[in-house]
PDB file of C-alpha atoms in Angstrom:
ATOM      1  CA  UNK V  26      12.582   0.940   7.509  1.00 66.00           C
ATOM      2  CA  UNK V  27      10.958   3.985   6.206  1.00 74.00           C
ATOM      3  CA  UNK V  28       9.829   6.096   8.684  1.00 86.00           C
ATOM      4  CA  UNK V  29       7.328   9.260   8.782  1.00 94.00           C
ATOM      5  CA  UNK V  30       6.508  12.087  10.886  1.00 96.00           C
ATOM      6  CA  UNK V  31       3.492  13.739  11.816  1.00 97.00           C
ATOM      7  CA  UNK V  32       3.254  17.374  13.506  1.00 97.00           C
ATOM      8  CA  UNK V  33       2.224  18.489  16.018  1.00 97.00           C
ATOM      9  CA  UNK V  34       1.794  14.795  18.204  1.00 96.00           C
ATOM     10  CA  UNK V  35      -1.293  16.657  19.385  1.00 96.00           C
ATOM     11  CA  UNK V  36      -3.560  19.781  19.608  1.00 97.00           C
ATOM     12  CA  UNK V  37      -6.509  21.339  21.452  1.00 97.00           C
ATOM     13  CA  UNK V  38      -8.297  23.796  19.660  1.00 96.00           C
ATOM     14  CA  UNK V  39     -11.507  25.565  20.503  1.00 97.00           C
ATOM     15  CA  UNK V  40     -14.283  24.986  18.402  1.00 97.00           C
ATOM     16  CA  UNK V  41     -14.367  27.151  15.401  1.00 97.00           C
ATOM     17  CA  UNK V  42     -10.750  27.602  14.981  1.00 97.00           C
ATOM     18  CA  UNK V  43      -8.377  26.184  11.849  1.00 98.00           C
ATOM     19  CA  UNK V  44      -6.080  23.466  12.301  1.00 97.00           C
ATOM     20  CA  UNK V  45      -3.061  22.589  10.413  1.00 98.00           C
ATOM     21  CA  UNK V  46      -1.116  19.328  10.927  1.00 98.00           C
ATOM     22  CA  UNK V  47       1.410  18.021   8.438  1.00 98.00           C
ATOM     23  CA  UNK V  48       3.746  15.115   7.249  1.00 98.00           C
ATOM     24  CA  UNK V  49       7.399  14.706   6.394  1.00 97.00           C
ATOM     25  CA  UNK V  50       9.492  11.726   4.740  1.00 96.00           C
ATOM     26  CA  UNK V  51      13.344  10.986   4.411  1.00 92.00           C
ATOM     27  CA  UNK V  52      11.607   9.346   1.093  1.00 91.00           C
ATOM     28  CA  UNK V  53      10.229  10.880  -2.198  1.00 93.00           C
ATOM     29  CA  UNK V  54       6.712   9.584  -2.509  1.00 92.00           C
ATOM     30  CA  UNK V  55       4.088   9.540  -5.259  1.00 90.00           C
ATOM     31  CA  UNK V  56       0.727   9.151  -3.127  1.00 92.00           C
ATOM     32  CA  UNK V  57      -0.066  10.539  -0.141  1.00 95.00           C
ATOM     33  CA  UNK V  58      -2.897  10.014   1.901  1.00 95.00           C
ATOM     34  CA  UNK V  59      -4.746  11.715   4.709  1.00 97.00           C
ATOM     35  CA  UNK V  60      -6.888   9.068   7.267  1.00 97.00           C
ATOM     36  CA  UNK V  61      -9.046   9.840  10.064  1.00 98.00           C
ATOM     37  CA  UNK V  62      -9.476   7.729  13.015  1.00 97.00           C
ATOM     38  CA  UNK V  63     -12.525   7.964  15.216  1.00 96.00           C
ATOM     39  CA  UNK V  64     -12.619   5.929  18.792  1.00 90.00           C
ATOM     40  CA  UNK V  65     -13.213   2.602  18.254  1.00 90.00           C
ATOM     41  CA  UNK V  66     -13.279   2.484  14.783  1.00 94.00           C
ATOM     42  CA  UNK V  67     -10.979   1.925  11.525  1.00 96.00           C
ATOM     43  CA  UNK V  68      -8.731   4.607   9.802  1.00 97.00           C
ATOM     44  CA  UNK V  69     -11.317   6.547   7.537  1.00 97.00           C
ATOM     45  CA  UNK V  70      -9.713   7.877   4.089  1.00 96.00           C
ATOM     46  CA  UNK V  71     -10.266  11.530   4.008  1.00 97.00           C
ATOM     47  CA  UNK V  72      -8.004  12.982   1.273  1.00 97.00           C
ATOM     48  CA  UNK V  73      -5.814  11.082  -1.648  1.00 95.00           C
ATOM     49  CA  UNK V  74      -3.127  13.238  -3.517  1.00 95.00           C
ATOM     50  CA  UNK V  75      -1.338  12.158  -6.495  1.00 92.00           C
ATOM     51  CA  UNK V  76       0.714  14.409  -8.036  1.00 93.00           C
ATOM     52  CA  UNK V  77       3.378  17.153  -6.603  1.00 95.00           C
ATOM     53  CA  UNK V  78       1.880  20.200  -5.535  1.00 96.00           C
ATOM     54  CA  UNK V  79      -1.635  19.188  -5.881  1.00 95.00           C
ATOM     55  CA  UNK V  80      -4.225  21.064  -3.804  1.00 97.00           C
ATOM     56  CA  UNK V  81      -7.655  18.716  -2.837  1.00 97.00           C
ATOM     57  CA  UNK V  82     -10.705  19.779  -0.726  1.00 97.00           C
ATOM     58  CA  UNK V  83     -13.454  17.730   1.187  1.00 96.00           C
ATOM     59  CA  UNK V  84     -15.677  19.665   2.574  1.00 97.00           C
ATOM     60  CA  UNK V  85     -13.851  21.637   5.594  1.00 98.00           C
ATOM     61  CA  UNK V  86     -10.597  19.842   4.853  1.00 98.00           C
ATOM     62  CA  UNK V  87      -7.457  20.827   2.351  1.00 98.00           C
ATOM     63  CA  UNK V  88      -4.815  19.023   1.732  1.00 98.00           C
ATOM     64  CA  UNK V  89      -1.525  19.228  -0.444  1.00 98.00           C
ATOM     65  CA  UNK V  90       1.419  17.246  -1.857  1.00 97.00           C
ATOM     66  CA  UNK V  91       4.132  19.175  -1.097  1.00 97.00           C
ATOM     67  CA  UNK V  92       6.523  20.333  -4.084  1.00 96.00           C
ATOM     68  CA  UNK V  93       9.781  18.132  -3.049  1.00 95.00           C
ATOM     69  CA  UNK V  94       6.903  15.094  -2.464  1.00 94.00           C
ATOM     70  CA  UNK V  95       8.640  14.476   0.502  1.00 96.00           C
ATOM     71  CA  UNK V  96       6.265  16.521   2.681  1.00 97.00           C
ATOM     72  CA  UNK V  97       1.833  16.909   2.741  1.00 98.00           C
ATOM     73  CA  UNK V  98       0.082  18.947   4.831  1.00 98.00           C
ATOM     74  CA  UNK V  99      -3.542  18.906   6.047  1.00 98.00           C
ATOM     75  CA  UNK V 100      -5.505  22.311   6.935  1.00 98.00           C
ATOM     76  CA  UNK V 101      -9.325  22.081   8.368  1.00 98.00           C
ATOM     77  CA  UNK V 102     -10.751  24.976   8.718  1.00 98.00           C
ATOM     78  CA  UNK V 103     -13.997  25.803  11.053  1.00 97.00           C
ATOM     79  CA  UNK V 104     -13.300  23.070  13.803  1.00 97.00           C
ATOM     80  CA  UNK V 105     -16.408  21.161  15.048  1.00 97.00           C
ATOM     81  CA  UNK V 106     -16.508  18.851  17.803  1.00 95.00           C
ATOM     82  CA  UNK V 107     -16.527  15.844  15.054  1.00 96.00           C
ATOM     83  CA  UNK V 108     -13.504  16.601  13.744  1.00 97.00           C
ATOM     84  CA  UNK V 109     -11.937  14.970  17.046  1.00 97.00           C
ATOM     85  CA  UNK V 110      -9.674  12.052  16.292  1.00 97.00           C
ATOM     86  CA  UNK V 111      -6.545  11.345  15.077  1.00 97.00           C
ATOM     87  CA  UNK V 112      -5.155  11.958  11.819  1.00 98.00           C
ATOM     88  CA  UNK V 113      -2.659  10.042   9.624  1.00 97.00           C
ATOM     89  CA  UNK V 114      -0.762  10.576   6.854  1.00 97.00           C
ATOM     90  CA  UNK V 115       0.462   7.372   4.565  1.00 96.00           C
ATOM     91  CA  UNK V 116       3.093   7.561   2.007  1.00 93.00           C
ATOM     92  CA  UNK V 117       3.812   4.234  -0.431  1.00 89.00           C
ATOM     93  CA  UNK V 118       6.161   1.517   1.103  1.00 85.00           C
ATOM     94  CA  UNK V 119       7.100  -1.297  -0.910  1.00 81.00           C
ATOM     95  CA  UNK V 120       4.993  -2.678  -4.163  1.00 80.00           C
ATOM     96  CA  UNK V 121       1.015  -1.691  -2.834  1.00 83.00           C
ATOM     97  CA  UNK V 122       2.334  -1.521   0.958  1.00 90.00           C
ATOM     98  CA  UNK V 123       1.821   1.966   2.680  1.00 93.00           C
ATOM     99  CA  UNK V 124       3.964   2.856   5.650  1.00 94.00           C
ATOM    100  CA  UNK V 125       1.930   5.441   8.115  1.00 95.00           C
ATOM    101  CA  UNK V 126       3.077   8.522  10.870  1.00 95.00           C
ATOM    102  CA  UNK V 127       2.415   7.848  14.135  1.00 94.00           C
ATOM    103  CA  UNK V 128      -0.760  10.204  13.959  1.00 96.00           C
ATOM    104  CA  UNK V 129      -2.001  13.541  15.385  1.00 97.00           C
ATOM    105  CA  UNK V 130      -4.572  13.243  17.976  1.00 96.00           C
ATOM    106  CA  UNK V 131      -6.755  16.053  17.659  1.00 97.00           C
ATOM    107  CA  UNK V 132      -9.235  17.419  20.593  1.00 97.00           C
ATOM    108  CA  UNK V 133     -11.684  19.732  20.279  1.00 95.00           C
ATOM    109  CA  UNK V 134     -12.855  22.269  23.245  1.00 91.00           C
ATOM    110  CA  UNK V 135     -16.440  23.630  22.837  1.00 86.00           C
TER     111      UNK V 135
ATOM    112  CA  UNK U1431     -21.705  -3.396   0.170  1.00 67.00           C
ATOM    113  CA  UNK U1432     -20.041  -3.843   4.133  1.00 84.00           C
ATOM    114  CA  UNK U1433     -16.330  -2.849   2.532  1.00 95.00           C
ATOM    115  CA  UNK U1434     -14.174  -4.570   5.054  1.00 97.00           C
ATOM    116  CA  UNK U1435     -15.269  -6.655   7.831  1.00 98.00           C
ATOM    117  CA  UNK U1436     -13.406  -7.778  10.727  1.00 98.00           C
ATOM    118  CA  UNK U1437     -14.387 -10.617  13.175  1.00 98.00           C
ATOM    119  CA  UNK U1438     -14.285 -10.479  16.172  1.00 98.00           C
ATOM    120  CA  UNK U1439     -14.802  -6.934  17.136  1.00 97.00           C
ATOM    121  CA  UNK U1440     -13.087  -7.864  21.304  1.00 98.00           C
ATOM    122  CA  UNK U1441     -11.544 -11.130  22.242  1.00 98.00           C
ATOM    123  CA  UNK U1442      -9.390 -12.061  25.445  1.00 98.00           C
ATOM    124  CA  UNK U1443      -6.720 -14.728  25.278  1.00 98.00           C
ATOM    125  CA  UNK U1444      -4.685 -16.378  27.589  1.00 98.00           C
ATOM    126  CA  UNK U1445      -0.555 -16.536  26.951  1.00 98.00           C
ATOM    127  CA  UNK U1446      -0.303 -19.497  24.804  1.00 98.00           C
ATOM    128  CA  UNK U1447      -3.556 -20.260  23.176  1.00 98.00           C
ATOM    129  CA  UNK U1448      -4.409 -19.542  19.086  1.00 97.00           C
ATOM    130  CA  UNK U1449      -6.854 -18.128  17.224  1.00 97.00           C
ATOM    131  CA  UNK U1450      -7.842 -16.760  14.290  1.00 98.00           C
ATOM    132  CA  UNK U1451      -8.852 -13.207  13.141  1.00 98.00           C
ATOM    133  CA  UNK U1452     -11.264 -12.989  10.293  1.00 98.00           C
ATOM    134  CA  UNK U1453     -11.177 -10.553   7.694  1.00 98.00           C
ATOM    135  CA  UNK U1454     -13.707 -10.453   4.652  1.00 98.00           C
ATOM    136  CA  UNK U1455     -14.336  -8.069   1.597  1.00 98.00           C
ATOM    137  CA  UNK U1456     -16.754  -7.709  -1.092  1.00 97.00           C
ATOM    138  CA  UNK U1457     -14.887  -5.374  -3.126  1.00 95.00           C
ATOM    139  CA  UNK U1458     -12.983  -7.454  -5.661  1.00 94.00           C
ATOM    140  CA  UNK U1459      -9.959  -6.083  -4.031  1.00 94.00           C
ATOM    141  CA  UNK U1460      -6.914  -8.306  -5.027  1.00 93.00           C
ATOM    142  CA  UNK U1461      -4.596  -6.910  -2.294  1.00 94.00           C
ATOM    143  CA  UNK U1462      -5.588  -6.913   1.414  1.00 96.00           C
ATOM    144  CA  UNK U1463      -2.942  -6.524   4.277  1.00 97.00           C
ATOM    145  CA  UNK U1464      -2.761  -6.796   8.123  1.00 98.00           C
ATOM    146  CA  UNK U1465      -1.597  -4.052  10.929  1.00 98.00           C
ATOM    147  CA  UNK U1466      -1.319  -3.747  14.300  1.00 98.00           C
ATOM    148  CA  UNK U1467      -2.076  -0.671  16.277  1.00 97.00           C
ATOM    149  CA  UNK U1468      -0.204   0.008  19.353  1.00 94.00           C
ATOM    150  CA  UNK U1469      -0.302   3.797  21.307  1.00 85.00           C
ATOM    151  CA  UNK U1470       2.267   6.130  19.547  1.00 77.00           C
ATOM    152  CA  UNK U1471       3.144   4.219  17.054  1.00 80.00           C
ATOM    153  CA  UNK U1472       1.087   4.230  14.721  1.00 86.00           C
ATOM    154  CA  UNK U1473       0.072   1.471  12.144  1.00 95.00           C
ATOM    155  CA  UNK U1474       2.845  -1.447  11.562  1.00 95.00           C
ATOM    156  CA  UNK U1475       2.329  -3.829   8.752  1.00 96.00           C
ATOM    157  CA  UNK U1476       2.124  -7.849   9.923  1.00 97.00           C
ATOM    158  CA  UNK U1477       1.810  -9.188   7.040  1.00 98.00           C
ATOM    159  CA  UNK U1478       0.015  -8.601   3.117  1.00 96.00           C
ATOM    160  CA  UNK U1479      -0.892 -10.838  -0.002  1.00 96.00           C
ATOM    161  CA  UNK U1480      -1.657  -9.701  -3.570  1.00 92.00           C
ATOM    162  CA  UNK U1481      -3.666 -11.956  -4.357  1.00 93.00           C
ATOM    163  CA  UNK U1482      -4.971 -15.409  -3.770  1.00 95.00           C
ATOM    164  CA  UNK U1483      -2.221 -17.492  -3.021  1.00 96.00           C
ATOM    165  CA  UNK U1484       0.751 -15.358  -2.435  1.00 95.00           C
ATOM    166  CA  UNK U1485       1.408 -13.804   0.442  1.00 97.00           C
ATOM    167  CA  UNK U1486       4.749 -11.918   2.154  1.00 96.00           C
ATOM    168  CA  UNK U1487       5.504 -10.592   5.036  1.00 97.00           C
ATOM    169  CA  UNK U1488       5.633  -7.121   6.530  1.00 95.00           C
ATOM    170  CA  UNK U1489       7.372  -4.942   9.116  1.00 94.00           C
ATOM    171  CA  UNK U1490       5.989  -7.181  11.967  1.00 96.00           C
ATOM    172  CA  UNK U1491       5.816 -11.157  10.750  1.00 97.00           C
ATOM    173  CA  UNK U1492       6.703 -12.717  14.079  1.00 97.00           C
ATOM    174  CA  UNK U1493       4.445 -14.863  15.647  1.00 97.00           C
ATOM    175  CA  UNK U1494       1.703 -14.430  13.051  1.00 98.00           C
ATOM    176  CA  UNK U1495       0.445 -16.870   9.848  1.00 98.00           C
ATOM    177  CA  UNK U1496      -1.360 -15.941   7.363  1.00 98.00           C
ATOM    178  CA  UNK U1497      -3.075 -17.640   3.957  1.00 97.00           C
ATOM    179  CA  UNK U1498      -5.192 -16.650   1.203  1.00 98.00           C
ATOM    180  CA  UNK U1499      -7.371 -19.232  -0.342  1.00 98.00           C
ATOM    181  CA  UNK U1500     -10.026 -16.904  -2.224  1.00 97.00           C
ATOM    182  CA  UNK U1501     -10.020 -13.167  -3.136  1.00 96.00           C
ATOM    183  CA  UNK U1502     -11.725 -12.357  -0.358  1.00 97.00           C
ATOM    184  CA  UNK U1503     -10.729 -13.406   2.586  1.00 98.00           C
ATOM    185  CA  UNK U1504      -7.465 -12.963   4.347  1.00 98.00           C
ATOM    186  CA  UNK U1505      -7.285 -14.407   8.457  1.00 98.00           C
ATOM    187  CA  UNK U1506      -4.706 -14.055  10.470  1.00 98.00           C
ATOM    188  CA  UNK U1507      -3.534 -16.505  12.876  1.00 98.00           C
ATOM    189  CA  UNK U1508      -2.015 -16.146  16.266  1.00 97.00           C
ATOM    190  CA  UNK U1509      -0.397 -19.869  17.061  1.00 93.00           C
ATOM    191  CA  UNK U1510       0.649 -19.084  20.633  1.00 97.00           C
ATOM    192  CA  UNK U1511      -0.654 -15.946  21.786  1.00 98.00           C
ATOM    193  CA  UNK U1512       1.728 -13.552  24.233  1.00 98.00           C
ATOM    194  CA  UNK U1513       0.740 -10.491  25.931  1.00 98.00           C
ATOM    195  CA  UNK U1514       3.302  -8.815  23.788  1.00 97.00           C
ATOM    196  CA  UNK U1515       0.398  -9.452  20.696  1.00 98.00           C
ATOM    197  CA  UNK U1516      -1.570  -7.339  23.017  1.00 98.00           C
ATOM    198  CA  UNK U1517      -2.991  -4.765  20.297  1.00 98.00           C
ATOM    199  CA  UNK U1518      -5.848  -3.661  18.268  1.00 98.00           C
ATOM    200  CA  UNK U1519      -5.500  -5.223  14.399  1.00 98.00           C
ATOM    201  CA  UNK U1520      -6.878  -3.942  11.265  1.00 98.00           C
ATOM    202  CA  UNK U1521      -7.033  -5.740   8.104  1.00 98.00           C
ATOM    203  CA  UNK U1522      -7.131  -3.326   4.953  1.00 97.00           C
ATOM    204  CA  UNK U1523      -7.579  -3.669   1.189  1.00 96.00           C
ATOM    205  CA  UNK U1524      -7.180  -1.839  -1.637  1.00 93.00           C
ATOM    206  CA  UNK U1525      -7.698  -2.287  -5.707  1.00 88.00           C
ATOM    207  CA  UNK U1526      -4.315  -3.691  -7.880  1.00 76.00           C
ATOM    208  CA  UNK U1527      -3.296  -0.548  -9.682  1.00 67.00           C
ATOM    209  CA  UNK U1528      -2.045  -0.718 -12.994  1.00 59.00           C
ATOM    210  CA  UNK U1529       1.670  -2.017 -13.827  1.00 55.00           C
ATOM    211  CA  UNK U1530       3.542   1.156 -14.749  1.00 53.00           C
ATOM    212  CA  UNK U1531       0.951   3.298 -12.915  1.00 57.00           C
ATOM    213  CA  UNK U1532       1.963   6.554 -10.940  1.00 53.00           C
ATOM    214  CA  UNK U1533       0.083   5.894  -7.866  1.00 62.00           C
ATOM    215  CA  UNK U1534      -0.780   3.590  -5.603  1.00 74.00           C
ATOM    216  CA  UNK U1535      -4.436   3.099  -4.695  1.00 85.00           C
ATOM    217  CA  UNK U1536      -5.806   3.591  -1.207  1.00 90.00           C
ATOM    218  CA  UNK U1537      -6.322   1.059   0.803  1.00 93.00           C
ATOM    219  CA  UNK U1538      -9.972   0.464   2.711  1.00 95.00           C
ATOM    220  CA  UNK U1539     -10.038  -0.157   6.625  1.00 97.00           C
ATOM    221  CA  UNK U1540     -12.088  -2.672   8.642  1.00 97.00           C
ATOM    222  CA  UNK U1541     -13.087  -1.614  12.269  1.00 96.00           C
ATOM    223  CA  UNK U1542     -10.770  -3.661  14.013  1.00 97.00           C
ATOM    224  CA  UNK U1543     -10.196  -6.396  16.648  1.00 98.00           C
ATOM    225  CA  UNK U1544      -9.475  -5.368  19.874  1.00 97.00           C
ATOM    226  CA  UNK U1545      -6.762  -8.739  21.174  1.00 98.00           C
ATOM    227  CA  UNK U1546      -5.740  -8.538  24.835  1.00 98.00           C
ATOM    228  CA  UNK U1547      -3.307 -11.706  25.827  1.00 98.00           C
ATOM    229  CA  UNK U1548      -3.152 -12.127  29.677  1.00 98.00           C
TER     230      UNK U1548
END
C-alpha cells in the first residue's frame, strides 16, 4: 500500500530554536495535512494545504505543499515547551481515506 | 459541540472475549473511519463507512466488525480479542466533499481507547 515518510524520526531542540520536519510520497497527492499529537490524546489538525506550492501559517507554524506534490514540509519557529509531541503528515489514500507517516516525535529541552 | 467522542477512554480484556468500542459525532459528518495506533508505525486504517449503511474495509480488517446504523455513530467490534489487538484506536470523521472536488476534507480525531488484551 501507499506508504509515507516523515523526517527526522525524532528531534530535541532547546527551547527557542526552529524546527523543520518534512514528508515525502512515492504518490502525487492533492491534500496534505499536518496533525499534532499530544500524550494521551487524539491527532490535532494543525495545518491543511490544498494546492501545489501553497504556503499556510498558524501562529508559530508554516507549512507547504511541495511543487512535485509529492513532498510537504512543516517549519515552527520559536520552540516552546508545548510544542512537544509528535507530528504527522497525511496525504489522500483511496476515495475520503488518508494514509499517514509514521510521525516525528518532537522533545523540547528548556 | 464534543466533535468526536470515543468510549471507553482504557479497557483491559482477556484473549478471547468481545467488546465494543463506541464512537459518536455531532457534526453531520457522513464519513467516519477507524485506526489503530501502534509505536512506529503510525496510524493504520481498520476499517471506514461513508455513510449510513455502507461500510468497507481498510488496511487492517482482520478480526474487527463494524456497522453503521445512523450518521452518527460508528462502533467497532472486537469478536475474540488477542493480545495482538493490543493498541490504542481512534475513530475519525470528516465532511463528504464534493464529487469532482480537488481535495479531500480533513478528517476530525476522537481521544482514543487505550485496548490491552492479556
Amino acid at each position: 500500500g501507499q506508504q509515507l515518510n516523515q523526517s527526522p524520526q525524532s528531534m530535541f531542540i532547546q527551547e527557542g530554536e526552529d524546527v523543520s520536519m518534512n514528508c515525502t510520497s512515492s504518490s502525487i497527492f492533492n491534500t496534505w495535512l499536518w496533525y499534532k499529537q499530544d500524550p494521551g490524546e487524539g491527532p490535532v489538525l494543525l495545518i491543511a494545504l490544498y494546492k501545489a506550492g501553497e504556503l499556510t501559517s498558524n501562529g508559530r507554524l508554516t507549512a507547504q505543499f511541495g511543487i512535485t506534490r509529492k513532498d510537504s514540509f512543516l517549519n515552527i519557529s520559536a520552540s516552546i515547551p508545548s510544542d512537544v509531541g509528535i507530528y504527522f503528515c497525511a496525504g489522500p489514500n483511496y476515495g475520503q481515506n488518508f494514509v499517514f507517516g509514521p510521525g516525528t516525535r518532537l522533545s523540547v529541552l528548556p | 459541540n464534543a466533535g468526536v467522542t470515543q468510549t471507553p477512554k482504557f479497557q483491559v480484556l482477556k484473549t478471547g472475549q468481545s467488546m465494543t468500542l463506541q464512537c459518536a459525532q455531532d457534526m453531520n459528518h457522513e464519513y467516519m473511519s477507524w485506526y489503530r495506533q501502534d509505536p512506529g508505525m503510525g496510524l493504520r486504517l481498520i476499517h471506514y463507512s461513508v455513510g449510513a449503511g455502507i461500510t468497507d474495509q481498510g488496511e487492517v480488517p482482520n478480526g474487527y466488525n463494524v456497522s453503521r446504523s445512523t450518521t452518527e455513530d460508528f462502533p467497532l467490534r472486537l469478536l475474540s480479542a488477542a493480545p495482538s489487538q493490543t493498541s490504542v484506536y481512534f475513530c475519525a470523521s470528516s465532511y463528504t466533499t464534493g464529487t469532482g472536488e480537488a481535495y479531500n476534507s480533513p478528517l476530525h480525531f476522537g481521544n482514543g481507547t487505550r485496548l490491552t488484551v492479556t
